[in-house]
Structure formats: C-alpha cells, structure tokens
PDB file of C-alpha atoms in Angstrom:
ATOM      1  CA  MET A   1     194.886 114.481  27.597  1.00 57.00           C
ATOM      2  CA  GLY A   2     193.062 111.166  27.960  1.00 77.00           C
ATOM      3  CA  ALA A   3     189.598 112.542  27.296  1.00 86.00           C
ATOM      4  CA  GLU A   4     187.772 112.271  24.003  1.00 93.00           C
ATOM      5  CA  ILE A   5     187.730 115.577  22.100  1.00 95.00           C
ATOM      6  CA  THR A   6     184.482 116.726  20.503  1.00 96.00           C
ATOM      7  CA  THR A   7     184.645 119.300  17.729  1.00 97.00           C
ATOM      8  CA  VAL A   8     181.696 121.253  16.392  1.00 98.00           C
ATOM      9  CA  THR A   9     182.341 122.937  13.042  1.00 98.00           C
ATOM     10  CA  VAL A  10     179.971 125.685  11.925  1.00 98.00           C
ATOM     11  CA  THR A  11     180.433 126.913   8.357  1.00 97.00           C
ATOM     12  CA  VAL A  12     178.829 130.301   7.699  1.00 95.00           C
ATOM     13  CA  HIS A  13     178.033 131.219   4.103  1.00 91.00           C
ATOM     14  CA  PRO A  14     177.879 134.982   3.449  1.00 84.00           C
ATOM     15  CA  GLU A  15     174.615 135.943   1.769  1.00 76.00           C
ATOM     16  CA  ARG A  16     176.212 138.733  -0.235  1.00 69.00           C
ATOM     17  CA  PRO A  17     179.525 140.644  -0.426  1.00 60.00           C
ATOM     18  CA  GLY A  18     180.017 142.820   2.627  1.00 61.00           C
ATOM     19  CA  SER A  19     177.502 140.972   4.828  1.00 68.00           C
ATOM     20  CA  GLY A  20     178.988 142.659   7.889  1.00 86.00           C
ATOM     21  CA  ARG A  21     180.122 141.238  11.213  1.00 92.00           C
ATOM     22  CA  LEU A  22     179.045 138.007  12.837  1.00 95.00           C
ATOM     23  CA  LEU A  23     178.149 137.471  16.470  1.00 97.00           C
ATOM     24  CA  ALA A  24     178.813 133.948  17.758  1.00 98.00           C
ATOM     25  CA  PRO A  25     178.848 132.184  21.145  1.00 97.00           C
ATOM     26  CA  VAL A  26     182.150 130.618  22.191  1.00 97.00           C
ATOM     27  CA  GLY A  27     181.045 127.708  24.393  1.00 97.00           C
ATOM     28  CA  ILE A  28     180.318 127.081  28.076  1.00 97.00           C
ATOM     29  CA  PRO A  29     181.199 124.255  30.487  1.00 97.00           C
ATOM     30  CA  THR A  30     178.632 121.670  31.558  1.00 97.00           C
ATOM     31  CA  PRO A  31     178.763 118.548  33.742  1.00 96.00           C
ATOM     32  CA  TYR A  32     179.618 116.607  30.564  1.00 95.00           C
ATOM     33  CA  GLN A  33     182.023 118.795  28.580  1.00 96.00           C
ATOM     34  CA  THR A  34     184.644 121.471  29.106  1.00 96.00           C
ATOM     35  CA  PRO A  35     185.400 123.956  26.294  1.00 96.00           C
ATOM     36  CA  LEU A  36     189.004 123.957  25.117  1.00 96.00           C
ATOM     37  CA  SER A  37     189.140 126.411  22.221  1.00 96.00           C
ATOM     38  CA  PHE A  38     187.226 128.487  19.710  1.00 97.00           C
ATOM     39  CA  THR A  39     188.666 129.509  16.343  1.00 97.00           C
ATOM     40  CA  ALA A  40     187.443 131.359  13.256  1.00 97.00           C
ATOM     41  CA  ASN A  41     188.974 130.643   9.842  1.00 96.00           C
ATOM     42  CA  GLY A  42     188.373 133.051   6.956  1.00 95.00           C
ATOM     43  CA  ALA A  43     187.824 135.916   9.367  1.00 95.00           C
ATOM     44  CA  SER A  44     189.385 137.972  12.144  1.00 95.00           C
ATOM     45  CA  CYS A  45     187.912 137.561  15.596  1.00 95.00           C
ATOM     46  CA  SER A  46     187.743 139.491  18.871  1.00 96.00           C
ATOM     47  CA  LEU A  47     185.937 138.790  22.139  1.00 97.00           C
ATOM     48  CA  ALA A  48     183.271 140.909  23.798  1.00 97.00           C
ATOM     49  CA  GLY A  49     181.572 140.533  27.167  1.00 97.00           C
ATOM     50  CA  GLU A  50     177.891 140.220  28.060  1.00 97.00           C
ATOM     51  CA  MET A  51     177.164 142.612  30.909  1.00 94.00           C
ATOM     52  CA  ALA A  52     174.910 140.598  33.238  1.00 93.00           C
ATOM     53  CA  THR A  53     176.220 137.036  32.905  1.00 96.00           C
ATOM     54  CA  GLY A  54     179.921 137.624  32.265  1.00 95.00           C
ATOM     55  CA  GLN A  55     179.976 135.186  29.357  1.00 96.00           C
ATOM     56  CA  MET A  56     182.042 136.077  26.314  1.00 96.00           C
ATOM     57  CA  VAL A  57     180.986 136.174  22.677  1.00 97.00           C
ATOM     58  CA  ALA A  58     182.966 136.415  19.458  1.00 98.00           C
ATOM     59  CA  LEU A  59     182.718 139.373  17.093  1.00 97.00           C
ATOM     60  CA  ILE A  60     183.855 138.127  13.698  1.00 96.00           C
ATOM     61  CA  GLU A  61     184.901 140.214  10.705  1.00 94.00           C
ATOM     62  CA  PRO A  62     185.049 138.250   7.398  1.00 93.00           C
ATOM     63  CA  ASP A  63     188.367 138.408   5.543  1.00 90.00           C
ATOM     64  CA  GLY A  64     186.573 138.339   2.193  1.00 85.00           C
ATOM     65  CA  ASP A  65     183.411 137.033   0.577  1.00 84.00           C
ATOM     66  CA  GLY A  66     184.094 133.333   1.127  1.00 90.00           C
ATOM     67  CA  PRO A  67     182.776 130.970   3.808  1.00 94.00           C
ATOM     68  CA  ILE A  68     183.785 131.388   7.453  1.00 96.00           C
ATOM     69  CA  THR A  69     184.498 128.274   9.493  1.00 97.00           C
ATOM     70  CA  LEU A  70     184.018 128.385  13.247  1.00 98.00           C
ATOM     71  CA  SER A  71     185.451 125.522  15.260  1.00 97.00           C
ATOM     72  CA  TYR A  72     184.562 124.614  18.851  1.00 98.00           C
ATOM     73  CA  ARG A  73     186.652 122.031  20.709  1.00 97.00           C
ATOM     74  CA  PHE A  74     185.370 120.384  23.897  1.00 97.00           C
ATOM     75  CA  ALA A  75     186.957 117.805  26.184  1.00 96.00           C
ATOM     76  CA  GLU A  76     184.508 115.092  27.208  1.00 94.00           C
ATOM     77  CA  ILE A  77     185.242 115.635  30.898  1.00 94.00           C
ATOM     78  CA  ALA A  78     183.017 117.019  33.615  1.00 94.00           C
ATOM     79  CA  GLY A  79     182.800 120.724  34.239  1.00 93.00           C
ATOM     80  CA  HIS A  80     180.092 122.757  35.934  1.00 95.00           C
ATOM     81  CA  TYR A  81     177.313 124.935  34.606  1.00 97.00           C
ATOM     82  CA  PRO A  82     178.249 128.609  35.054  1.00 97.00           C
ATOM     83  CA  GLU A  83     176.849 129.992  38.299  1.00 97.00           C
ATOM     84  CA  ALA A  84     175.437 132.970  36.397  1.00 97.00           C
ATOM     85  CA  LEU A  85     173.131 130.575  34.521  1.00 97.00           C
ATOM     86  CA  PHE A  86     171.042 130.173  37.693  1.00 97.00           C
ATOM     87  CA  ARG A  87     171.051 133.857  38.676  1.00 95.00           C
ATOM     88  CA  PRO A  88     167.644 135.473  38.059  1.00 92.00           C
ATOM     89  CA  ARG A  89     167.660 138.694  36.068  1.00 88.00           C
ATOM     90  CA  GLU A  90     164.383 140.376  35.291  1.00 90.00           C
ATOM     91  CA  THR A  91     163.808 141.169  31.620  1.00 94.00           C
ATOM     92  CA  ARG A  92     160.762 140.899  29.403  1.00 95.00           C
ATOM     93  CA  PHE A  93     161.999 137.434  28.440  1.00 96.00           C
ATOM     94  CA  THR A  94     162.041 136.205  32.059  1.00 95.00           C
ATOM     95  CA  ARG A  95     159.519 138.372  33.924  1.00 97.00           C
ATOM     96  CA  ALA A  96     156.351 136.428  34.785  1.00 98.00           C
ATOM     97  CA  ALA A  97     152.876 137.973  34.739  1.00 98.00           C
ATOM     98  CA  ALA A  98     150.987 137.884  38.034  1.00 98.00           C
ATOM     99  CA  ASP A  99     148.654 135.073  36.923  1.00 98.00           C
ATOM    100  CA  LEU A 100     151.604 132.909  35.939  1.00 98.00           C
ATOM    101  CA  VAL A 101     153.279 133.531  39.306  1.00 98.00           C
ATOM    102  CA  ARG A 102     150.121 132.504  41.178  1.00 98.00           C
ATOM    103  CA  ASP A 103     149.632 129.367  39.089  1.00 98.00           C
ATOM    104  CA  ALA A 104     153.260 128.225  39.420  1.00 98.00           C
ATOM    105  CA  ARG A 105     153.178 128.698  43.185  1.00 98.00           C
ATOM    106  CA  ARG A 106     149.895 126.783  43.438  1.00 98.00           C
ATOM    107  CA  ILE A 107     151.375 123.834  41.532  1.00 98.00           C
ATOM    108  CA  ALA A 108     154.442 123.844  43.795  1.00 98.00           C
ATOM    109  CA  GLU A 109     152.357 124.002  46.972  1.00 98.00           C
ATOM    110  CA  ASP A 110     150.261 121.029  45.876  1.00 98.00           C
ATOM    111  CA  ALA A 111     153.317 118.807  45.279  1.00 98.00           C
ATOM    112  CA  ARG A 112     154.624 116.403  47.930  1.00 97.00           C
ATOM    113  CA  ASP A 113     158.117 117.920  47.954  1.00 97.00           C
ATOM    114  CA  ALA A 114     160.334 120.345  46.029  1.00 97.00           C
ATOM    115  CA  HIS A 115     161.626 117.801  43.520  1.00 97.00           C
ATOM    116  CA  ALA A 116     158.070 116.703  42.740  1.00 98.00           C
ATOM    117  CA  ALA A 117     157.094 120.373  42.410  1.00 98.00           C
ATOM    118  CA  ILE A 118     159.762 120.971  39.758  1.00 98.00           C
ATOM    119  CA  ALA A 119     158.578 117.940  37.792  1.00 98.00           C
ATOM    120  CA  ALA A 120     154.955 119.074  38.141  1.00 98.00           C
ATOM    121  CA  ILE A 121     155.740 122.535  36.751  1.00 98.00           C
ATOM    122  CA  VAL A 122     157.656 120.967  33.856  1.00 98.00           C
ATOM    123  CA  ASN A 123     154.760 118.664  33.023  1.00 97.00           C
ATOM    124  CA  ASP A 124     152.208 121.449  33.417  1.00 98.00           C
ATOM    125  CA  THR A 125     154.191 123.491  30.887  1.00 98.00           C
ATOM    126  CA  ALA A 126     154.230 120.539  28.485  1.00 98.00           C
ATOM    127  CA  GLU A 127     150.423 120.356  28.663  1.00 97.00           C
ATOM    128  CA  LYS A 128     150.167 123.927  27.370  1.00 98.00           C
ATOM    129  CA  PHE A 129     152.144 123.570  24.115  1.00 98.00           C
ATOM    130  CA  THR A 130     152.264 121.860  20.773  1.00 97.00           C
ATOM    131  CA  TYR A 131     155.646 121.911  19.059  1.00 97.00           C
ATOM    132  CA  GLY A 132     156.034 124.255  16.095  1.00 96.00           C
ATOM    133  CA  HIS A 133     157.501 127.493  14.821  1.00 95.00           C
ATOM    134  CA  PRO A 134     154.708 130.074  14.791  1.00 95.00           C
ATOM    135  CA  ALA A 135     155.120 133.353  12.938  1.00 94.00           C
ATOM    136  CA  THR A 136     153.970 135.160  16.091  1.00 95.00           C
ATOM    137  CA  ARG A 137     155.237 133.958  19.465  1.00 96.00           C
ATOM    138  CA  PHE A 138     152.932 133.816  22.471  1.00 97.00           C
ATOM    139  CA  ASN A 139     154.861 136.588  24.276  1.00 97.00           C
ATOM    140  CA  ASP A 140     155.658 138.878  21.336  1.00 96.00           C
ATOM    141  CA  GLY A 141     155.224 142.540  22.238  1.00 95.00           C
ATOM    142  CA  LEU A 142     154.593 141.821  25.923  1.00 97.00           C
ATOM    143  CA  GLU A 143     156.645 143.034  28.890  1.00 96.00           C
ATOM    144  CA  ALA A 144     156.005 139.858  30.890  1.00 97.00           C
ATOM    145  CA  ILE A 145     155.496 136.160  30.156  1.00 98.00           C
ATOM    146  CA  PRO A 146     151.711 135.647  30.133  1.00 98.00           C
ATOM    147  CA  HIS A 147     149.912 132.833  31.900  1.00 98.00           C
ATOM    148  CA  LEU A 148     148.590 130.249  29.437  1.00 97.00           C
ATOM    149  CA  GLY A 149     145.275 128.777  30.489  1.00 92.00           C
ATOM    150  CA  CYS A 150     143.095 126.271  28.658  1.00 88.00           C
ATOM    151  CA  GLY A 151     143.952 125.113  25.153  1.00 92.00           C
ATOM    152  CA  LEU A 152     147.233 124.504  23.382  1.00 97.00           C
ATOM    153  CA  THR A 153     149.729 127.120  22.215  1.00 98.00           C
ATOM    154  CA  GLU A 154     152.121 126.466  19.349  1.00 98.00           C
ATOM    155  CA  GLY A 155     155.724 127.069  20.321  1.00 98.00           C
ATOM    156  CA  SER A 156     159.332 126.202  19.531  1.00 97.00           C
ATOM    157  CA  CYS A 157     161.901 125.023  22.056  1.00 97.00           C
ATOM    158  CA  ILE A 158     162.653 128.714  22.701  1.00 97.00           C
ATOM    159  CA  ASP A 159     159.010 129.530  23.446  1.00 98.00           C
ATOM    160  CA  ILE A 160     158.415 126.482  25.625  1.00 98.00           C
ATOM    161  CA  ASN A 161     161.540 127.045  27.698  1.00 98.00           C
ATOM    162  CA  THR A 162     160.830 130.769  28.052  1.00 98.00           C
ATOM    163  CA  TYR A 163     157.554 129.825  29.726  1.00 98.00           C
ATOM    164  CA  LEU A 164     159.143 127.059  31.798  1.00 98.00           C
ATOM    165  CA  ILE A 165     161.935 129.274  33.176  1.00 98.00           C
ATOM    166  CA  ALA A 166     159.413 131.954  34.173  1.00 98.00           C
ATOM    167  CA  ALA A 167     157.197 129.366  35.905  1.00 98.00           C
ATOM    168  CA  LEU A 168     160.040 127.638  37.771  1.00 98.00           C
ATOM    169  CA  ARG A 169     161.534 130.883  39.032  1.00 98.00           C
ATOM    170  CA  SER A 170     158.075 132.151  40.020  1.00 98.00           C
ATOM    171  CA  ALA A 171     157.791 129.138  42.326  1.00 98.00           C
ATOM    172  CA  GLY A 172     161.182 129.890  43.859  1.00 97.00           C
ATOM    173  CA  PHE A 173     163.323 127.286  42.092  1.00 98.00           C
ATOM    174  CA  GLU A 174     166.768 127.769  40.591  1.00 98.00           C
ATOM    175  CA  ALA A 175     166.558 127.293  36.832  1.00 98.00           C
ATOM    176  CA  GLY A 176     168.737 128.202  33.871  1.00 97.00           C
ATOM    177  CA  TYR A 177     168.307 128.436  30.108  1.00 97.00           C
ATOM    178  CA  VAL A 178     170.960 126.779  27.921  1.00 98.00           C
ATOM    179  CA  THR A 179     171.487 127.146  24.178  1.00 98.00           C
ATOM    180  CA  GLY A 180     173.583 124.884  21.988  1.00 97.00           C
ATOM    181  CA  TYR A 181     173.406 122.306  19.230  1.00 97.00           C
ATOM    182  CA  PHE A 182     171.625 118.965  19.197  1.00 96.00           C
ATOM    183  CA  PHE A 183     172.718 116.333  16.677  1.00 96.00           C
ATOM    184  CA  PRO A 184     169.973 113.723  16.102  1.00 94.00           C
ATOM    185  CA  ALA A 185     171.175 110.137  15.874  1.00 92.00           C
ATOM    186  CA  GLU A 186     169.593 109.687  12.454  1.00 92.00           C
ATOM    187  CA  LYS A 187     171.517 112.650  10.993  1.00 92.00           C
ATOM    188  CA  ASN A 188     174.917 111.117  11.813  1.00 89.00           C
ATOM    189  CA  GLY A 189     176.688 114.213  13.114  1.00 94.00           C
ATOM    190  CA  CYS A 190     174.787 117.001  11.332  1.00 96.00           C
ATOM    191  CA  CYS A 191     172.152 119.496  12.416  1.00 95.00           C
ATOM    192  CA  ASP A 192     170.428 122.543  10.963  1.00 89.00           C
ATOM    193  CA  ASP A 193     170.221 125.113  13.755  1.00 91.00           C
ATOM    194  CA  MET A 194     170.412 125.721  17.483  1.00 95.00           C
ATOM    195  CA  HIS A 195     168.488 123.992  20.252  1.00 96.00           C
ATOM    196  CA  CYS A 196     167.800 124.978  23.864  1.00 97.00           C
ATOM    197  CA  TRP A 197     166.954 123.242  27.124  1.00 98.00           C
ATOM    198  CA  VAL A 198     166.407 124.026  30.819  1.00 98.00           C
ATOM    199  CA  VAL A 199     168.527 123.113  33.832  1.00 98.00           C
ATOM    200  CA  THR A 200     167.193 123.047  37.398  1.00 98.00           C
ATOM    201  CA  ARG A 201     169.175 122.921  40.635  1.00 98.00           C
ATOM    202  CA  HIS A 202     167.749 122.045  44.039  1.00 97.00           C
ATOM    203  CA  ASP A 203     169.376 120.507  47.132  1.00 95.00           C
ATOM    204  CA  GLY A 204     172.446 119.587  45.100  1.00 91.00           C
ATOM    205  CA  ALA A 205     170.511 117.854  42.324  1.00 95.00           C
ATOM    206  CA  VAL A 206     171.157 119.335  38.885  1.00 97.00           C
ATOM    207  CA  LEU A 207     168.690 118.095  36.278  1.00 97.00           C
ATOM    208  CA  GLU A 208     168.110 118.853  32.597  1.00 97.00           C
ATOM    209  CA  TRP A 209     164.689 119.071  30.940  1.00 98.00           C
ATOM    210  CA  ASP A 210     163.848 118.998  27.233  1.00 97.00           C
ATOM    211  CA  ILE A 211     160.084 119.349  26.774  1.00 97.00           C
ATOM    212  CA  ALA A 212     160.326 120.090  23.039  1.00 97.00           C
ATOM    213  CA  HIS A 213     161.950 116.748  22.246  1.00 96.00           C
ATOM    214  CA  HIS A 214     159.312 114.866  24.229  1.00 96.00           C
ATOM    215  CA  LEU A 215     156.575 116.669  22.282  1.00 96.00           C
ATOM    216  CA  LYS A 216     158.296 115.883  18.978  1.00 94.00           C
ATOM    217  CA  MET A 217     158.314 112.224  20.037  1.00 93.00           C
ATOM    218  CA  GLY A 218     154.572 112.355  20.687  1.00 94.00           C
ATOM    219  CA  THR A 219     154.515 112.311  24.491  1.00 94.00           C
ATOM    220  CA  ARG A 220     153.653 114.868  27.159  1.00 92.00           C
ATOM    221  CA  ARG A 221     155.004 112.748  30.007  1.00 93.00           C
ATOM    222  CA  ILE A 222     158.268 114.561  30.616  1.00 96.00           C
ATOM    223  CA  CYS A 223     161.249 112.921  32.311  1.00 94.00           C
ATOM    224  CA  CYS A 224     164.499 114.642  33.208  1.00 95.00           C
ATOM    225  CA  GLY A 225     167.552 113.874  31.087  1.00 93.00           C
ATOM    226  CA  LEU A 226     169.456 115.373  28.196  1.00 90.00           C
ATOM    227  CA  ASN A 227     168.435 113.223  25.284  1.00 88.00           C
ATOM    228  CA  PRO A 228     164.982 111.658  25.385  1.00 88.00           C
ATOM    229  CA  LYS A 229     165.322 111.832  21.605  1.00 87.00           C
ATOM    230  CA  PRO A 230     168.538 109.899  20.850  1.00 90.00           C
ATOM    231  CA  GLY A 231     171.466 112.057  19.839  1.00 92.00           C
ATOM    232  CA  SER A 232     174.250 114.190  21.254  1.00 91.00           C
ATOM    233  CA  ARG A 233     174.563 117.861  22.102  1.00 94.00           C
ATOM    234  CA  VAL A 234     176.940 120.619  23.097  1.00 96.00           C
ATOM    235  CA  ALA A 235     176.175 123.803  25.041  1.00 97.00           C
ATOM    236  CA  VAL A 236     177.517 127.116  23.743  1.00 98.00           C
ATOM    237  CA  ALA A 237     175.748 129.891  25.714  1.00 98.00           C
ATOM    238  CA  HIS A 238     173.131 130.588  28.374  1.00 98.00           C
ATOM    239  CA  SER A 239     170.453 132.958  29.696  1.00 97.00           C
ATOM    240  CA  MET A 240     168.036 135.437  28.109  1.00 96.00           C
ATOM    241  CA  GLY A 241     167.772 139.220  27.909  1.00 95.00           C
ATOM    242  CA  LEU A 242     171.430 139.983  27.163  1.00 96.00           C
ATOM    243  CA  ASP A 243     173.424 143.202  26.710  1.00 96.00           C
ATOM    244  CA  ILE A 244     176.598 143.286  24.606  1.00 97.00           C
ATOM    245  CA  PRO A 245     177.711 146.950  24.412  1.00 96.00           C
ATOM    246  CA  GLU A 246     180.713 146.235  22.190  1.00 95.00           C
ATOM    247  CA  ALA A 247     178.310 144.965  19.526  1.00 95.00           C
ATOM    248  CA  GLY A 248     175.709 147.699  20.110  1.00 94.00           C
ATOM    249  CA  LEU A 249     173.198 145.136  21.416  1.00 96.00           C
ATOM    250  CA  LYS A 250     170.808 145.696  24.299  1.00 94.00           C
ATOM    251  CA  ALA A 251     168.243 143.277  25.769  1.00 92.00           C
ATOM    252  CA  ILE A 252     168.498 140.676  22.989  1.00 95.00           C
ATOM    253  CA  LYS A 253     166.619 137.465  23.678  1.00 95.00           C
ATOM    254  CA  LEU A 254     169.519 135.007  23.568  1.00 95.00           C
ATOM    255  CA  ILE A 255     172.799 133.948  22.007  1.00 95.00           C
ATOM    256  CA  GLY A 256     172.419 130.830  19.882  1.00 94.00           C
ATOM    257  CA  GLU A 257     173.904 130.031  16.480  1.00 95.00           C
ATOM    258  CA  PRO A 258     176.042 132.674  14.692  1.00 96.00           C
ATOM    259  CA  VAL A 259     174.054 135.662  13.409  1.00 96.00           C
ATOM    260  CA  TRP A 260     174.857 138.739  11.336  1.00 95.00           C
ATOM    261  CA  LEU A 261     174.916 142.135  13.022  1.00 95.00           C
ATOM    262  CA  ASP A 262     172.968 144.678  10.960  1.00 90.00           C
ATOM    263  CA  GLY A 263     174.776 147.693  12.451  1.00 85.00           C
ATOM    264  CA  ASN A 264     171.577 149.126  13.967  1.00 88.00           C
ATOM    265  CA  GLY A 265     171.238 146.920  17.020  1.00 88.00           C
ATOM    266  CA  GLY A 266     169.497 144.133  15.097  1.00 90.00           C
ATOM    267  CA  LEU A 267     170.386 140.559  14.176  1.00 93.00           C
ATOM    268  CA  ASN A 268     169.903 138.625  10.937  1.00 92.00           C
ATOM    269  CA  ALA A 269     169.954 134.859  10.460  1.00 93.00           C
ATOM    270  CA  ALA A 270     172.995 133.292   8.808  1.00 94.00           C
ATOM    271  CA  ARG A 271     173.102 130.339   6.410  1.00 93.00           C
ATOM    272  CA  LEU A 272     174.902 127.574   8.303  1.00 95.00           C
ATOM    273  CA  ASP A 273     176.322 124.083   7.928  1.00 96.00           C
ATOM    274  CA  ILE A 274     176.812 122.472  11.367  1.00 97.00           C
ATOM    275  CA  ARG A 275     178.755 119.246  11.946  1.00 97.00           C
ATOM    276  CA  LEU A 276     180.003 117.211  14.901  1.00 97.00           C
ATOM    277  CA  SER A 277     183.197 115.136  14.994  1.00 94.00           C
ATOM    278  CA  THR A 278     185.406 113.455  17.578  1.00 87.00           C
ATOM    279  CA  LYS A 279     189.030 112.582  18.208  1.00 86.00           C
ATOM    280  CA  LYS A 280     189.524 109.614  20.458  1.00 82.00           C
ATOM    281  CA  PRO A 281     192.313 109.647  23.066  1.00 77.00           C
ATOM    282  CA  GLY A 282     195.529 108.074  21.883  1.00 62.00           C
ATOM    283  CA  ALA A 283     194.747 108.448  18.174  1.00 53.00           C
ATOM    284  CA  THR A 284     197.866 107.791  16.114  1.00 40.00           C
ATOM    285  CA  ALA A 285     199.326 110.473  13.869  1.00 35.00           C
ATOM    286  CA  GLY A 286     198.702 109.772  10.220  1.00 33.00           C
ATOM    287  CA  LEU A 287     195.382 108.088  10.858  1.00 31.00           C
ATOM    288  CA  SER A 288     192.056 109.788  10.375  1.00 33.00           C
ATOM    289  CA  GLN A 289     191.211 111.441  13.707  1.00 34.00           C
ATOM    290  CA  ASP A 290     188.153 113.507  12.845  1.00 34.00           C
ATOM    291  CA  ASN A 291     185.357 111.044  12.289  1.00 30.00           C
ATOM    292  CA  VAL A 292     181.645 111.433  12.699  1.00 31.00           C
ATOM    293  CA  VAL A 293     180.788 110.825  16.346  1.00 28.00           C
ATOM    294  CA  PRO A 294     179.138 107.487  17.104  1.00 28.00           C
ATOM    295  CA  ILE A 295     176.009 109.090  18.515  1.00 24.00           C
ATOM    296  CA  ARG A 296     175.055 107.842  21.953  1.00 29.00           C
ATOM    297  CA  ASP A 297     172.137 108.514  24.237  1.00 31.00           C
ATOM    298  CA  ARG A 298     173.130 110.562  27.272  1.00 32.00           C
ATOM    299  CA  VAL A 299     169.825 110.466  29.093  1.00 35.00           C
ATOM    300  CA  ASP A 300     171.389 108.351  31.842  1.00 35.00           C
ATOM    301  CA  ARG A 301     174.198 110.862  32.411  1.00 35.00           C
ATOM    302  CA  SER A 302     172.103 113.572  34.036  1.00 35.00           C
ATOM    303  CA  PRO A 303     173.525 114.185  37.522  1.00 33.00           C
ATOM    304  CA  GLY A 304     171.238 113.804  40.491  1.00 29.00           C
TER     305      GLY A 304
END
C-alpha cells in the first residue's frame, strides 16, 4: 500500500482491580482516512452493533489488572462518511424545541441561498456560546434541545455541536455529528480526550465545522474546514442517542473515547494516554517506522 499509515494508540489504565469491561469505538471512514484495523492488547475483545446507525463498537474484557492498549490503524486515503451519519433520528439529544425550529428556519429563509444559510446557522450558534466545561449542561434533564436567546451559554464541543445539529436539521439541512481525537500541533502527537465536530452535506458539497476551536482561538467568525486550530485528527464514531443492546446500553449520548461499563447501563470515565504516530510508505525494515506525525493543517482539505 502506497498510502501513509496513521496509528492512534490509546492506553487505558485500570483504576482498580476488576474495573469491569470497556466500551470503545473502532473507527469510521472519512474523506481523508480509511480505517484498516483495531486491536486490543492486554484484553480480549468482541464486537457489538449499535441499533440505529449500524456502526460497531468494541466490548473489551481486561486480561488482568495491567494497562490495556488499543490501537487504531488508518490509511491516509479518501473514504466517505457513513451514510447513517446524515440520517436524522429523533432522541432527546437531537430533538429541537419549537422555538429553536422556528429560529433556525427564519435564519435559513433570510439567507441568499442554502450554502449561505448553513453558514449563517453555524455562525448564529457560535454567537450563543462561550467555550468551557460546565458542571450542568444547557440541555440536561430536557427532552428537547432548547432555543438559546440573548446572552452567552457556557458549553463544550459536545454542547455546541448538539445545538448546531438540532438547528441545522430543523432548517432542513443534512448534518452529522462526528467524534474522534484531535492532536494539537503544539502537543506533538498527544492529546488528552475526545473531540467532536459537525459535517454538513448539501448539493454534493460536504463541509466540516468546528465552532469550539474557533472560540478557543478567540474568534466567532466561523469558517468551514477541519483544523482552524493547527493539528491533526481522526474520526472514530458518529451520531447521538445510541442503543447497544449487547452492552446493556440504551439512548446513550455518544460514543467517544473508551469508557468503563458499570454493569447497570451506565458509563464511567477511563484514565487514558492517547498518542498519534505514522508509518510512511516504503519505510525500510529495521528502521524506525512509528514516529510522531509531523502535524499539518488540513483546513484546505475540506471537500466542496
């Protein structure tokens, strides 16, 4: 294979003996990467299906009390976002309140065309948030995504994109929610946790949007593109409001980084070490082939 191979290694450190089983995404294709393999060292692994989207997840049973190493391999060749990513499915994580529906449709109607309407909804969403990780999320305990009026609401990438997906779909646009890992240029192939972004599709144009990174950079003028903040990323799962019967999970918000199953339908955070490496095509045996990726900005690689 002539393509560069990207490997993401996620080391999971058990918190205590007998921590239980892990749930982990296994990777999805995008217009930039195609997943090749997923492996788990220090554990046994089986696959389980998510009912609505058809994507698979890994159920991982530790072999002992030591670390578990998950390895994702991607070819740096073009694939396609899964069609199920764009398929609306009504859950409390995607259902828009009536006021939000009306506002999103008003913004779309005022725009000069559909592409301008998508950008207007994205930028309107950006005007409603400051970036942060609040203890209470703006939609906690609600059965629909509320309309946010005047003032600023603190929210993470998850919160911001939850609102954005609901607004875009309310206005009749195809939009999908992607989770994965983002590796900032300054961290040289390391990151701490998951990241998420939004993909829109209209008249053949597929565009990515990352409001959270724009806000972290101090701007609310949002442009399409994967990496307004320089770095590199991989996608590992998609969509919200997921059912995984094999794991006893119903209507969970999303699949992101590996998490512990508590045995009662709940999920607990895992302590992770996440690293990115690459193997260039034609690397010679005996030479070091897994080096930290020279991080590059992919903002100009968004299709459309």
